[in-house]
Coordinates of C-alpha atoms and ligand atoms in Angstrom, one line a residue:
X1 CA -45.9 -188.8 -66.2
X2 CA -47.9 -186.2 -63.7
X3 CA -44.9 -184.5 -62.0
X4 CA -46.7 -181.0 -60.4
X5 CA -47.8 -180.4 -57.9
X6 CA -45.4 -181.5 -55.7
X7 CA -43.4 -181.6 -52.1
X8 CA -39.8 -181.4 -52.0
X9 CA -38.4 -182.7 -48.7
X10 CA -34.9 -182.5 -48.1
X11 CA -33.6 -185.5 -46.0
X12 CA -30.3 -184.0 -45.4
X13 CA -31.9 -180.7 -43.8
X14 CA -34.2 -183.1 -41.7
X15 CA -31.5 -185.3 -40.3
X16 CA -29.3 -181.3 -39.4
X17 CA -33.0 -180.3 -37.6
X18 CA -33.0 -183.2 -35.8
X19 CA -30.3 -183.9 -34.5
X20 CA -29.6 -180.2 -34.0
X21 CA -32.6 -180.1 -31.4
X22 CA -31.4 -183.4 -30.0
X23 CA -28.3 -182.0 -29.1
X24 CA -29.6 -179.0 -27.5
X25 CA -32.3 -180.8 -25.3
X26 CA -29.6 -183.2 -24.9
X27 CA -27.6 -180.8 -22.5
X28 CA -30.3 -180.6 -19.9
X29 CA -31.4 -184.1 -20.1
X30 CA -33.9 -184.3 -21.7
X31 CA -34.9 -186.9 -24.5
X32 CA -36.6 -186.3 -27.9
X33 CA -39.1 -188.5 -29.4
X34 CA -39.2 -187.7 -33.0
X35 CA -43.0 -186.4 -34.1
X36 CA -43.6 -188.1 -37.9
X37 CA -47.3 -187.4 -38.5
X38 CA -46.5 -184.0 -40.4
X39 CA -45.4 -186.1 -43.2
X40 CA -47.4 -189.1 -42.9
X41 CA -44.5 -191.0 -41.4
X42 CA -42.7 -190.9 -44.8
X43 CA -40.0 -193.7 -44.0
X44 CA -37.2 -192.3 -45.6
X45 CA -37.5 -189.0 -43.1
X46 CA -38.4 -191.5 -39.9
X47 CA -35.2 -192.7 -40.7
X48 CA -33.3 -189.7 -40.9
X49 CA -34.6 -188.7 -37.4
X50 CA -33.6 -192.1 -35.9
X51 CA -29.9 -191.3 -37.4
X52 CA -29.8 -188.1 -35.7
X53 CA -30.6 -189.6 -32.3
X54 CA -34.2 -189.5 -31.5
X55 CA -35.4 -191.8 -28.5
X56 CA -38.5 -193.3 -29.8
X57 CA -41.0 -192.4 -33.1
X58 CA -43.7 -191.0 -31.8
X59 CA -47.5 -190.2 -34.4
X60 CA -50.7 -190.0 -33.5
X61 CA -52.2 -192.7 -36.4
X62 CA -51.7 -196.2 -36.0
X63 CA -51.1 -196.7 -39.7
X64 CA -48.3 -194.1 -39.4
X65 CA -46.7 -196.5 -36.6
X66 CA -47.2 -199.8 -37.9
X67 CA -45.5 -198.3 -41.5
X68 CA -42.5 -197.6 -39.0
X69 CA -42.7 -201.0 -37.3
X70 CA -39.1 -201.8 -38.9
X71 CA -37.2 -199.1 -37.6
X72 CA -35.3 -199.7 -34.4
X73 CA -36.3 -197.6 -31.7
X74 CA -40.0 -197.7 -29.6
X75 CA -43.0 -196.4 -31.5
X76 CA -44.6 -194.1 -29.4
X77 CA -48.7 -193.4 -30.0
X78 CA -49.5 -189.3 -29.4
X79 CA -53.5 -189.5 -29.9
X80 CA -55.5 -191.4 -26.7
X81 CA -56.1 -194.9 -28.3
X82 CA -59.4 -195.7 -29.7
X83 CA -61.0 -198.2 -27.8
X84 CA -62.0 -200.0 -31.2
X85 CA -57.9 -200.4 -31.9
X86 CA -56.9 -201.6 -28.5
X87 CA -55.2 -204.6 -30.2
X88 CA -53.3 -202.9 -32.8
X89 CA -52.3 -200.2 -30.1
X90 CA -50.4 -203.2 -28.3
X91 CA -49.4 -204.7 -31.7
X92 CA -47.9 -201.3 -32.8
X93 CA -47.1 -199.4 -30.4
X94 CA -44.8 -199.8 -27.2
X95 CA -46.3 -196.7 -25.5
X96 CA -49.0 -194.9 -25.7
X97 CA -50.3 -191.7 -24.0
X98 CA -53.8 -192.1 -22.1
X99 CA -56.2 -190.1 -19.7
X100 CA -58.9 -192.9 -19.7
X101 CA -58.9 -195.3 -16.9
X102 CA -61.3 -197.9 -18.5
X103 CA -59.0 -197.7 -21.5
X104 CA -55.9 -199.0 -20.1
X105 CA -57.6 -201.4 -18.8
X106 CA -58.7 -203.0 -21.5
X107 CA -54.8 -202.4 -22.7
X108 CA -54.4 -204.5 -20.0
X109 CA -56.1 -207.1 -20.7
X110 CA -55.0 -207.0 -24.7
X111 CA -51.6 -207.0 -23.9
X112 CA -51.7 -209.9 -21.7
X113 CA -53.0 -211.7 -24.3
X114 CA -50.5 -211.2 -26.8
X115 CA -48.1 -211.5 -24.3
X116 CA -46.1 -208.4 -23.8
X117 CA -45.8 -205.6 -21.5
X118 CA -47.5 -202.0 -23.1
X119 CA -45.9 -199.0 -21.9
X120 CA -48.0 -195.9 -21.0
X121 CA -47.6 -192.1 -19.9
X122 CA -50.7 -190.5 -18.1
X123 CA -51.5 -187.3 -19.8
X124 CA -52.2 -184.5 -17.5
X125 CA -54.4 -181.5 -18.3
X126 CA -52.4 -178.5 -17.7
X127 CA -54.9 -176.0 -19.3
X128 CA -54.9 -176.1 -22.8
X129 CA -58.3 -177.9 -22.7
X130 CA -57.6 -181.0 -25.0
X131 CA -56.3 -184.3 -23.3
X132 CA -55.8 -185.1 -19.9
X133 CA -56.9 -186.0 -16.3
X134 CA -57.1 -182.9 -13.9
X135 CA -54.3 -183.1 -11.9
X136 CA -56.8 -183.7 -9.0
X137 CA -57.6 -186.4 -10.3
X138 CA -54.2 -187.8 -11.1
X139 CA -53.5 -189.8 -7.6
X140 CA -56.9 -191.6 -7.9
X141 CA -56.1 -193.1 -11.5
X142 CA -52.8 -193.6 -10.8
X143 CA -53.6 -196.1 -7.6
X144 CA -56.0 -198.2 -10.2
X145 CA -53.7 -198.3 -13.0
X146 CA -50.6 -199.0 -11.0
X147 CA -51.2 -203.0 -10.4
X148 CA -52.6 -203.6 -13.7
X149 CA -50.8 -206.4 -15.5
X150 CA -49.4 -206.2 -18.9
X151 CA -49.1 -202.3 -17.9
X152 CA -46.0 -200.4 -16.9
X153 CA -46.7 -196.6 -16.2
X154 CA -43.6 -195.0 -17.2
X155 CA -44.3 -191.4 -16.4
X156 CA -46.7 -188.7 -17.1
X157 CA -46.7 -186.2 -19.5
X158 CA -48.9 -182.9 -21.1
X159 CA -49.9 -181.2 -24.1
X160 CA -50.0 -177.2 -24.5
X161 CA -50.4 -175.2 -27.5
X162 CA -52.4 -177.4 -29.6
X163 CA -55.7 -176.7 -29.1
X164 CA -56.4 -173.3 -27.0
X165 CA -52.5 -171.6 -27.2
X166 CA -51.8 -171.8 -23.7
X167 CA -48.7 -171.9 -23.6
X168 CA -45.8 -173.9 -21.6
X169 CA -44.2 -172.1 -18.5
X170 CA -41.8 -172.6 -16.3
X171 CA -45.1 -172.3 -13.7
X172 CA -47.0 -174.8 -15.8
X173 CA -44.0 -176.9 -16.1
X174 CA -43.0 -176.6 -12.6
X175 CA -46.8 -178.1 -11.6
X176 CA -46.1 -181.1 -13.7
X177 CA -42.8 -181.8 -12.3
X178 CA -44.0 -181.7 -8.6
X179 CA -46.9 -183.8 -9.4
X180 CA -44.3 -186.2 -10.7
X181 CA -42.7 -186.1 -7.6
X182 CA -45.8 -186.5 -5.3
X183 CA -46.8 -189.8 -7.2
X184 CA -43.3 -191.4 -6.9
X185 CA -43.4 -190.9 -3.6
X186 CA -47.2 -191.9 -2.3
X187 CA -46.6 -194.9 -4.7
X188 CA -43.5 -195.4 -4.5
X189 CA -43.0 -195.6 -8.1
X190 CA -40.1 -195.1 -10.0
X191 CA -42.1 -193.5 -12.9
X192 CA -38.6 -192.3 -14.9
X193 CA -40.4 -190.4 -17.2
X194 CA -41.8 -186.5 -17.4
X195 CA -42.6 -185.9 -21.3
X196 CA -43.3 -182.2 -20.9
X197 CA -44.7 -181.5 -24.2
X198 CA -44.2 -180.6 -27.8
X199 CA -42.3 -177.9 -30.0
X200 CA -43.4 -175.6 -28.1
X201 CA -41.3 -176.2 -25.0
X202 CA -38.2 -175.7 -27.1
X203 CA -38.2 -171.9 -26.1
X204 CA -37.8 -172.9 -22.6
X205 CA -35.0 -175.2 -23.3
X206 CA -32.9 -172.5 -25.2
X207 CA -33.8 -170.4 -22.6
X208 CA -32.3 -172.2 -20.4
X209 CA -35.4 -171.8 -18.2
X210 CA -36.9 -175.5 -18.6
X211 CA -37.5 -176.8 -14.9
X212 CA -35.2 -179.8 -13.6
X213 CA -37.4 -182.9 -14.2
X214 CA -38.3 -182.8 -17.4
X215 CA -36.8 -185.1 -18.9
X216 CA -38.5 -185.8 -22.9
X217 CA -40.2 -183.8 -25.4
X218 CA -42.4 -184.8 -28.3
X219 CA -41.1 -182.8 -31.3
X220 CA -42.5 -182.4 -34.5
X221 CA -43.3 -179.2 -35.9
X222 CA -39.7 -177.6 -34.8
X223 CA -38.0 -180.6 -37.2
X224 CA -39.9 -179.9 -40.1
X225 CA -40.2 -176.1 -40.0
X226 CA -37.3 -174.6 -37.9
X227 CA -39.2 -172.8 -35.9
X228 CA -40.2 -173.1 -32.0
X229 CA -44.0 -173.3 -32.0
X230 CA -44.6 -171.0 -28.5
X231 CA -44.1 -168.1 -30.9
X232 CA -43.3 -168.8 -34.1
X233 CA -39.4 -167.9 -33.8
X234 CA -36.6 -169.3 -36.1
X235 CA -34.5 -171.7 -33.7
X236 CA -30.5 -171.0 -34.5
X237 CA -28.9 -173.0 -37.0
X238 CA -31.9 -174.8 -37.9
X239 CA -33.6 -175.0 -42.1
X240 CA -36.8 -173.5 -42.2
X241 CA -37.3 -175.3 -46.0
X242 CA -36.7 -178.7 -45.3
X243 CA -39.9 -179.2 -46.9
X244 CA -41.0 -177.0 -50.4
X245 CA -43.9 -177.0 -52.6
X246 CA -43.8 -176.6 -56.3
X247 CA -46.9 -175.8 -58.3
X248 CA -47.3 -175.1 -62.4
X249 CA -48.7 -172.1 -63.3
X250 CA -51.7 -172.6 -66.0
X251 CA -52.7 -169.2 -66.5
X252 CA -50.6 -165.2 -66.4
X253 CA -52.5 -162.2 -67.3
X254 CA -52.8 -159.0 -65.7
X255 CA -56.4 -158.2 -64.3
X256 CA -57.5 -155.7 -62.1
X257 CA -56.3 -156.0 -58.3
X258 CA -60.7 -155.2 -57.8
X259 CA -63.3 -157.6 -58.7
X260 CA -65.8 -156.7 -61.0
X261 CA -69.3 -157.1 -60.1
X262 CA -71.3 -157.4 -56.5
X263 CA -69.4 -159.2 -53.8
X264 CA -70.9 -162.1 -51.7
X265 CA -69.1 -165.3 -49.9
X266 CA -66.6 -167.2 -51.9
X267 CA -66.8 -171.2 -52.0
X268 CA -65.4 -171.1 -48.4
X269 CA -68.1 -168.7 -47.1
X270 CA -65.7 -166.2 -46.6
X271 CA -66.4 -162.4 -47.6
X272 CA -62.9 -161.2 -48.9
X273 CA -61.4 -157.4 -48.9
X274 CA -60.2 -155.6 -51.5
X275 CA -58.1 -152.7 -52.2
X276 CA -57.9 -151.5 -55.8
X277 CA -54.1 -151.2 -56.9
X278 CA -54.9 -151.1 -60.4
X279 CA -53.4 -153.7 -62.7
X280 CA -51.5 -156.3 -61.9
X281 CA -50.0 -159.9 -63.2
X282 CA -51.3 -162.5 -62.0
X283 CA -51.3 -165.9 -62.2
X284 CA -52.9 -169.2 -61.6
X285 CA -51.0 -172.6 -60.2
X286 CA -52.8 -175.4 -60.9
X287 CA -53.2 -176.7 -57.0
X288 CA -55.6 -175.8 -54.6
X289 CA -57.2 -176.2 -50.9
X290 CA -57.2 -179.8 -51.0
X291 CA -53.4 -180.0 -51.5
X292 CA -52.5 -176.5 -49.4
X293 CA -53.7 -173.6 -47.6
X294 CA -52.9 -170.6 -48.9
X295 CA -52.0 -168.7 -45.9
X296 CA -49.4 -171.7 -45.4
X297 CA -47.2 -170.6 -48.0
X298 CA -44.4 -168.7 -48.8
X299 CA -43.2 -168.1 -52.0
X300 CA -39.2 -168.1 -52.6
X301 CA -39.4 -165.3 -55.1
X302 CA -40.0 -162.4 -52.9
X303 CA -41.7 -161.1 -55.9
X304 CA -44.8 -163.5 -55.5
X305 CA -47.3 -163.4 -53.4
X306 CA -50.4 -165.2 -52.6
X307 CA -53.8 -163.7 -53.3
X308 CA -56.1 -167.0 -52.7
X309 CA -57.3 -170.1 -53.2
X310 CA -60.4 -172.2 -53.8
X311 CA -60.3 -175.8 -54.0
X312 CA -58.3 -176.3 -57.3
X313 CA -56.9 -173.4 -58.1
X314 CA -53.9 -171.0 -56.3
X315 CA -53.7 -167.2 -57.1
X316 CA -50.9 -165.3 -57.3
X317 CA -49.8 -161.8 -58.0
X318 CA -46.4 -160.8 -59.4
X319 CA -44.6 -158.1 -59.3
X320 CA -42.5 -158.7 -62.3
X321 CA -44.9 -160.7 -64.2
X322 CA -42.7 -160.8 -67.5
X323 CA -40.5 -163.0 -65.8
X324 CA -42.7 -166.1 -65.5
X325 CA -44.7 -167.9 -68.7
X326 CA -47.4 -170.6 -68.3
X327 CA -45.8 -173.9 -67.4
X328 CA -43.4 -172.2 -65.3
X329 CA -43.1 -173.3 -61.7
X330 CA -43.5 -171.8 -58.6
X331 CA -41.6 -172.5 -55.1
X332 CA -43.1 -172.0 -52.0
X333 CA -41.6 -172.5 -48.5
X334 CA -44.3 -174.5 -46.3
X335 CA -46.5 -173.5 -42.7
X336 CA -47.6 -176.3 -40.9
X337 CA -51.1 -176.4 -42.6
X338 CA -49.3 -176.8 -45.8
X339 CA -47.2 -179.4 -45.0
X340 CA -50.0 -181.5 -43.4
X341 CA -52.5 -181.0 -46.3
X342 CA -49.8 -181.3 -49.1
X343 CA -48.5 -185.0 -47.0
X344 CA -52.4 -186.1 -47.4
X345 CA -53.2 -184.8 -50.7
X346 CA -53.0 -187.8 -53.3
X347 CA -52.4 -185.6 -55.8
X348 CA -49.3 -183.9 -54.7
X349 CA -46.6 -185.8 -55.5
X350 CA -44.0 -186.7 -53.0
X351 CA -40.0 -186.4 -53.5
X352 CA -36.9 -186.9 -51.1
X353 CA -34.1 -184.9 -52.5
Ligands
PLP401 C1 -48.5 -183.2 -32.6 C2 -48.2 -183.8 -31.2 C3 -46.8 -183.9 -30.8 C4 -45.9 -183.1 -31.3 O1 -46.3 -181.6 -31.6 P1 -45.4 -180.4 -32.4 O2 -45.5 -179.3 -32.2 O3 -45.6 -181.0 -34.0 O4 -43.9 -180.8 -32.2 C5 -46.3 -184.1 -29.2 N1 -47.5 -185.0 -28.6 C6 -48.6 -184.7 -29.0 C7 -49.8 -185.3 -28.1 C8 -49.4 -184.4 -30.3 O5 -50.9 -184.8 -30.7

């Protein structure tokens, strides 16, 4: 049975990270939706998030929410719905994030057809320029959707740092709160939820600076990687090795560090630079960019360093080459893009420990 390469997930560590963050947020009145997309909503891990006290399970993909149906918390669709999938959105998601009035109207019709109430969070653009209405357009949109049958406007939300790297700050968070207060008053709405964002918001919570009124966050990365996402810093008391990647050495030789011959671009159109450091022990691990991102792998053995990867070959340098043999396994901590690639690659075996 083929066993390598593989991603190992530690259920206990994931549970610990989740409950730690849930508790930290709870002290300031913030509920946490557990985001499952980075591990393809693996049910054992999602179950651990539920045990740790998340208020919802959230994912960008309907296939994943469908797989989570049996777990006893509401399901939240993070990516704006595709107009072609609205029947499934109402069927599998209790809540969805939205910014298009036409889509919300169609969700209303679909909810009525299915005899359900579908809850929505209206996304507001705070500057990262991914999804959301410009704040000035929010009142008009709210007036267009508050009386739609089958739709419950449960709150407003925002998402930062994902595309352009714009950070959550006291100012832009406060702007979101003020918009919610204005909408509540102007339209006599309860609008109970202000869902400020993702893991990049956590630093404000941990620093005690998150403005009053923000009461919901959607957290994935910080749970799976043990780091907040604004500055990439370790969060106190969290594990940074919930997931580890293992691959098998298929070649181990001493080679020059400087390539031999005229250098053009590699397979990926990149022009790597090289420094001549003489001959070093180099190993090839049987994994590649279909499975991992070489810049998002941290060898557990400090004497190992990643050189690069092509589609199916991961090359590492070994400071102590004599300690390894062909057939040995190397273990790496993973960053976000290796976690995404590894969980999605059908060549990578997944193992829960
Ligand atoms: C992915 C996503 C999140 C979670 O982001 P993390 O950085 O993994 O915490 C939250 N909200 C939306 C809309 C997302 O797409």
